[in-house]
Coordinates of N, CA and C in Angstrom, one line a residue:
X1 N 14.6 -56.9 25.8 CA 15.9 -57.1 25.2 C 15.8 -57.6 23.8
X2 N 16.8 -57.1 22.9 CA 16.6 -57.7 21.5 C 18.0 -57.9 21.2
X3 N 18.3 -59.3 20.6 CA 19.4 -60.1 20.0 C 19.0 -59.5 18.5
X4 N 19.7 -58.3 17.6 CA 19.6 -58.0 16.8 C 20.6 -58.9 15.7
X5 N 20.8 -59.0 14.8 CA 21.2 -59.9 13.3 C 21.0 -58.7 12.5
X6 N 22.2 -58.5 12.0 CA 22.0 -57.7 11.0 C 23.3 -57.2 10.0
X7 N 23.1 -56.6 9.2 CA 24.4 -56.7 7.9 C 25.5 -55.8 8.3
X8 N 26.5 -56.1 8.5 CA 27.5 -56.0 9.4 C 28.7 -55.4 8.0
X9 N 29.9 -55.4 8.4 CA 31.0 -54.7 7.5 C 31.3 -56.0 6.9
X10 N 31.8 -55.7 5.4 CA 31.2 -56.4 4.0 C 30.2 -57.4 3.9
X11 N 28.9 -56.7 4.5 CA 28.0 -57.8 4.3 C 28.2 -58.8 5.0
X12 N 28.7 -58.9 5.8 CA 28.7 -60.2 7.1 C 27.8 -60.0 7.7
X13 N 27.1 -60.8 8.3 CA 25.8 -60.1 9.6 C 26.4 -60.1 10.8
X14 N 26.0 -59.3 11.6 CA 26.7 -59.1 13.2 C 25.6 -59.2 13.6
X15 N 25.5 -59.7 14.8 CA 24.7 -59.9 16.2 C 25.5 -59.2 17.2
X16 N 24.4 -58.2 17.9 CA 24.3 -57.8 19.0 C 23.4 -57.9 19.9
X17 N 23.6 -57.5 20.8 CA 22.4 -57.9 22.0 C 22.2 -56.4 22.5
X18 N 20.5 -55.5 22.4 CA 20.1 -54.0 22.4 C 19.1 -54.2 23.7
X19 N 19.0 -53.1 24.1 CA 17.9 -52.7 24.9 C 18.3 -53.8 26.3
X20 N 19.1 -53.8 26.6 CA 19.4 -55.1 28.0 C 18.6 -55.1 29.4
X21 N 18.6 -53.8 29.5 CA 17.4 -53.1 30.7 C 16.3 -53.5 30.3
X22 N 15.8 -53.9 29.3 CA 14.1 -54.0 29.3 C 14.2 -55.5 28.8
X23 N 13.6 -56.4 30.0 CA 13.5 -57.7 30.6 C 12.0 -58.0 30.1
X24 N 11.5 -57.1 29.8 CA 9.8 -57.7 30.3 C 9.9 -57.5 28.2
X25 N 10.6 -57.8 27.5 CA 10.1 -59.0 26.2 C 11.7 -59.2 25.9
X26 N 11.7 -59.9 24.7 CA 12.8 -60.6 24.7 C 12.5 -61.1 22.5
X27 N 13.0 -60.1 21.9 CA 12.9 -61.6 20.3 C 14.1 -61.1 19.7
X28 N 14.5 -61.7 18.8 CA 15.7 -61.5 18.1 C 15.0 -61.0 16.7
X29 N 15.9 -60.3 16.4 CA 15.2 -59.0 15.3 C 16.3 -59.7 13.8
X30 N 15.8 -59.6 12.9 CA 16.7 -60.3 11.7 C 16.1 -58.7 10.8
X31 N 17.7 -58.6 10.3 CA 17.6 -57.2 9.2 C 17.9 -58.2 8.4
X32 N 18.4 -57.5 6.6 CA 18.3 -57.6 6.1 C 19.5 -59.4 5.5
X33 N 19.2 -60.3 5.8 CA 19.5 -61.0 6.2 C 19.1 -62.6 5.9
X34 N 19.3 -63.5 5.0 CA 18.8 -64.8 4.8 C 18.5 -65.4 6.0
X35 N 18.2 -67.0 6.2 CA 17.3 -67.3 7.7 C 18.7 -67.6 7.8
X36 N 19.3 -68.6 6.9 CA 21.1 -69.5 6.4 C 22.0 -68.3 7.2
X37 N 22.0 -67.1 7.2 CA 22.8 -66.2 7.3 C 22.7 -65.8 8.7
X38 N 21.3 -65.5 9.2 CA 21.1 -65.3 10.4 C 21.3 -66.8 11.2
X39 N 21.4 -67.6 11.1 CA 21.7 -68.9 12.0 C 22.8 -69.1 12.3
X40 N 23.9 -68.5 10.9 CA 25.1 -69.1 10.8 C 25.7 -67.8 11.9
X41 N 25.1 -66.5 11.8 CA 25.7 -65.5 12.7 C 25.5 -65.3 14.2
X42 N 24.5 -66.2 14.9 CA 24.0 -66.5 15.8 C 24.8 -67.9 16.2
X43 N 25.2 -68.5 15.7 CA 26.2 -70.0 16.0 C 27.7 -69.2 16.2
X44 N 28.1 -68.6 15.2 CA 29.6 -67.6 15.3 C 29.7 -66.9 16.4
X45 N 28.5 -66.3 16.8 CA 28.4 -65.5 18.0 C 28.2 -66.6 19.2
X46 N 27.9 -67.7 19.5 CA 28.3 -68.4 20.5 C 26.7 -68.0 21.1
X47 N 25.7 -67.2 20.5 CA 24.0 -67.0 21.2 C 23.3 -68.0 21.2
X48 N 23.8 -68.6 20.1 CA 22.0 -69.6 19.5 C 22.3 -70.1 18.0
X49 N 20.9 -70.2 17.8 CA 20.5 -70.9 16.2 C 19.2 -70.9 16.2
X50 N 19.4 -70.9 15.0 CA 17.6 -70.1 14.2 C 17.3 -72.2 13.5
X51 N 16.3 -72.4 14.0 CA 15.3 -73.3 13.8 C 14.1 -73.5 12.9
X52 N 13.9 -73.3 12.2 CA 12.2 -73.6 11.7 C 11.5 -72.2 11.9
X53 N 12.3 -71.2 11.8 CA 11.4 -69.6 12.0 C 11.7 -69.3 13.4
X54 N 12.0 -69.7 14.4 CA 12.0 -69.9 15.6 C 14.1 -69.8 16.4
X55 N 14.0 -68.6 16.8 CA 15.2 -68.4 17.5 C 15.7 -69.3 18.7
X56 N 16.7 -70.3 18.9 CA 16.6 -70.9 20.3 C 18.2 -70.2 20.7
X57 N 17.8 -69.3 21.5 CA 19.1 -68.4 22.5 C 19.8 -69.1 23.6
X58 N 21.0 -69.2 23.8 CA 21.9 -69.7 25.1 C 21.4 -69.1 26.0
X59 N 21.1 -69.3 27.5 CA 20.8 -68.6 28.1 C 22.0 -68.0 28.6
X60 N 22.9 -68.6 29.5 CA 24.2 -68.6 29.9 C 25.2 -67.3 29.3
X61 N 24.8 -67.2 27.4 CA 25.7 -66.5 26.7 C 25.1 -65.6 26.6
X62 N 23.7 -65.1 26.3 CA 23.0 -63.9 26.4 C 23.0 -62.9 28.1
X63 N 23.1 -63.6 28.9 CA 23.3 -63.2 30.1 C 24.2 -62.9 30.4
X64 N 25.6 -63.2 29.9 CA 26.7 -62.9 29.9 C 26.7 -61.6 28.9
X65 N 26.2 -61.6 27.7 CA 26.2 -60.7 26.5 C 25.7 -59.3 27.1
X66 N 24.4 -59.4 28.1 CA 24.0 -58.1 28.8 C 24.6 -57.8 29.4
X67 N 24.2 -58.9 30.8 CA 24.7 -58.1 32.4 C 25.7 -57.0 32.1
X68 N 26.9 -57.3 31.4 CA 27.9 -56.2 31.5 C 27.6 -54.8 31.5
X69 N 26.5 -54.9 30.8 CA 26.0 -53.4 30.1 C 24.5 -52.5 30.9
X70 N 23.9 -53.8 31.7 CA 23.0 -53.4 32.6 C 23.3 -52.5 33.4
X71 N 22.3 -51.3 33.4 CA 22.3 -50.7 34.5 C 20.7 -50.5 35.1
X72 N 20.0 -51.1 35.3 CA 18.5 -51.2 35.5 C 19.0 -52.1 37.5
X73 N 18.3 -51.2 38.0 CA 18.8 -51.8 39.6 C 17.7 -53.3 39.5
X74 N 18.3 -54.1 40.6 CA 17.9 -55.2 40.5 C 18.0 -56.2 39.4
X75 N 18.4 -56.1 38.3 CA 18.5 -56.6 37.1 C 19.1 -58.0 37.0
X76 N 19.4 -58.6 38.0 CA 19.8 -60.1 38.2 C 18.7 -60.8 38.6
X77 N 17.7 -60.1 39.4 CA 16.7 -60.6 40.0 C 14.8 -60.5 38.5
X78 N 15.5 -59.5 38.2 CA 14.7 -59.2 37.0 C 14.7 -60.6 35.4
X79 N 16.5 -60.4 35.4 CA 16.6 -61.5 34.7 C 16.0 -63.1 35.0
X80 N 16.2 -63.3 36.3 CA 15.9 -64.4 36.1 C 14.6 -64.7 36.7
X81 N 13.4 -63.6 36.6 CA 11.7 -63.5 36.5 C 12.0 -64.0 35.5
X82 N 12.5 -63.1 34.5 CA 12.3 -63.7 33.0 C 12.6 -65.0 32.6
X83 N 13.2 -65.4 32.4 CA 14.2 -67.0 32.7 C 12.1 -68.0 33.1
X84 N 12.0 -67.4 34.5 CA 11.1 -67.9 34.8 C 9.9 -68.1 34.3
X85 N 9.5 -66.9 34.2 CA 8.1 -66.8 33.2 C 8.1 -67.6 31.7
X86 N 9.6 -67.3 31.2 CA 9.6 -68.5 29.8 C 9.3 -69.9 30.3
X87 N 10.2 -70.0 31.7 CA 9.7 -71.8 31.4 C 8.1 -71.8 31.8
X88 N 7.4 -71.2 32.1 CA 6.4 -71.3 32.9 C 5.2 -71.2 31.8
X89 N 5.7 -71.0 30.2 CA 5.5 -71.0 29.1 C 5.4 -71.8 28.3
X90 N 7.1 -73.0 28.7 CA 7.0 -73.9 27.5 C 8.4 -73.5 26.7
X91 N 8.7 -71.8 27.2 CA 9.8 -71.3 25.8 C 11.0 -71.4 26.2
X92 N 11.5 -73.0 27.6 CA 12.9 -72.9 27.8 C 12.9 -74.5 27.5
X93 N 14.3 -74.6 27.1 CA 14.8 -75.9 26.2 C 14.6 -77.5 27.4
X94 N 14.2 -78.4 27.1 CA 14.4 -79.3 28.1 C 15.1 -79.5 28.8
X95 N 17.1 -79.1 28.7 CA 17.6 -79.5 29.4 C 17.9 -77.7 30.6
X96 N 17.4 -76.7 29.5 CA 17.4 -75.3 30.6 C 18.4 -74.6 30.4
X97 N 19.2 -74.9 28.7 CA 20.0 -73.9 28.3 C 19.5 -73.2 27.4
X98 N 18.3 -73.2 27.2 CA 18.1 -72.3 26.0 C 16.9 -72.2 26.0
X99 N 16.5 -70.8 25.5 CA 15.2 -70.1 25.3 C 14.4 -69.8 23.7
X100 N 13.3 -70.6 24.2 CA 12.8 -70.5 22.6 C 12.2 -68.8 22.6
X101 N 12.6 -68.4 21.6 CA 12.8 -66.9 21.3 C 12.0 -66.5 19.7
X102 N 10.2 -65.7 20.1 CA 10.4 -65.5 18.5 C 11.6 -64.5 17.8
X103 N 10.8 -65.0 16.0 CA 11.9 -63.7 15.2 C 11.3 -62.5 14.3
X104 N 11.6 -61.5 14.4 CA 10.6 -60.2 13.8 C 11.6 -59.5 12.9
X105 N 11.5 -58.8 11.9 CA 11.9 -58.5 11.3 C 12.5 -57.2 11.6
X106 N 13.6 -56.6 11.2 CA 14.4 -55.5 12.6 C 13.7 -54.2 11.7
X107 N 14.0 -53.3 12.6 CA 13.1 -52.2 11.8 C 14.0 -51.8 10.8
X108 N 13.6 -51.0 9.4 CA 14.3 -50.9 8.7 C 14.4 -51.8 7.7
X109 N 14.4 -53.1 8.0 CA 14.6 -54.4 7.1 C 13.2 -54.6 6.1

């Protein structure tokens, strides 16, 4: 799954959430895009906030942002391996709303 950022109509950035069926990685992709711009479009969107280089995603709101669009069978059960394997990592937030998420630069950018 990728939480894309990217330069939206007049140069606003828009966030979307791509690839929802594919569970097994997860980064948020920044186009062409300041870090200030991508944080502030990630907070507007009710996803997250960009940190020190480092994406921290709602879990609650990204799951909401997919599921609708999933069609991968089992995909509830899939999501929350994933869910799991982050904390089993270190990359979910202490209180377990949010996923530390790296950031890669979107293709094209």
């Amino acid at each position: 799954m990728i939480v894309e950022v990217i330069g939206g109509t007049d140069e606003v950035p828009e966030v979307q959430v791509a690839d929802v069926d594919d569970l097994a990685r997860l980064h948020v992709a920044v186009g062409a895009v300041t870090d200030e711009e991508a944080d502030a479009a990630l907070r507007a969107a009710d996803l997250g906030r960009l940190e020190d280089g480092t994406a921290w995603i709602d879990v609650a709101a990204l799951r909401s942002a997919a599921e609708s669009r999933a069609t991968a069978d089992g995909w509830a059960q899939q999501w929350d391996g994933m869910v799991e394997q982050a904390r089993t990592q270190g990359w979910v937030s202490d209180d377990g709303a949010s996923l530390k998420v790296h950031v890669e630069p979107a293709a094209g950018a």
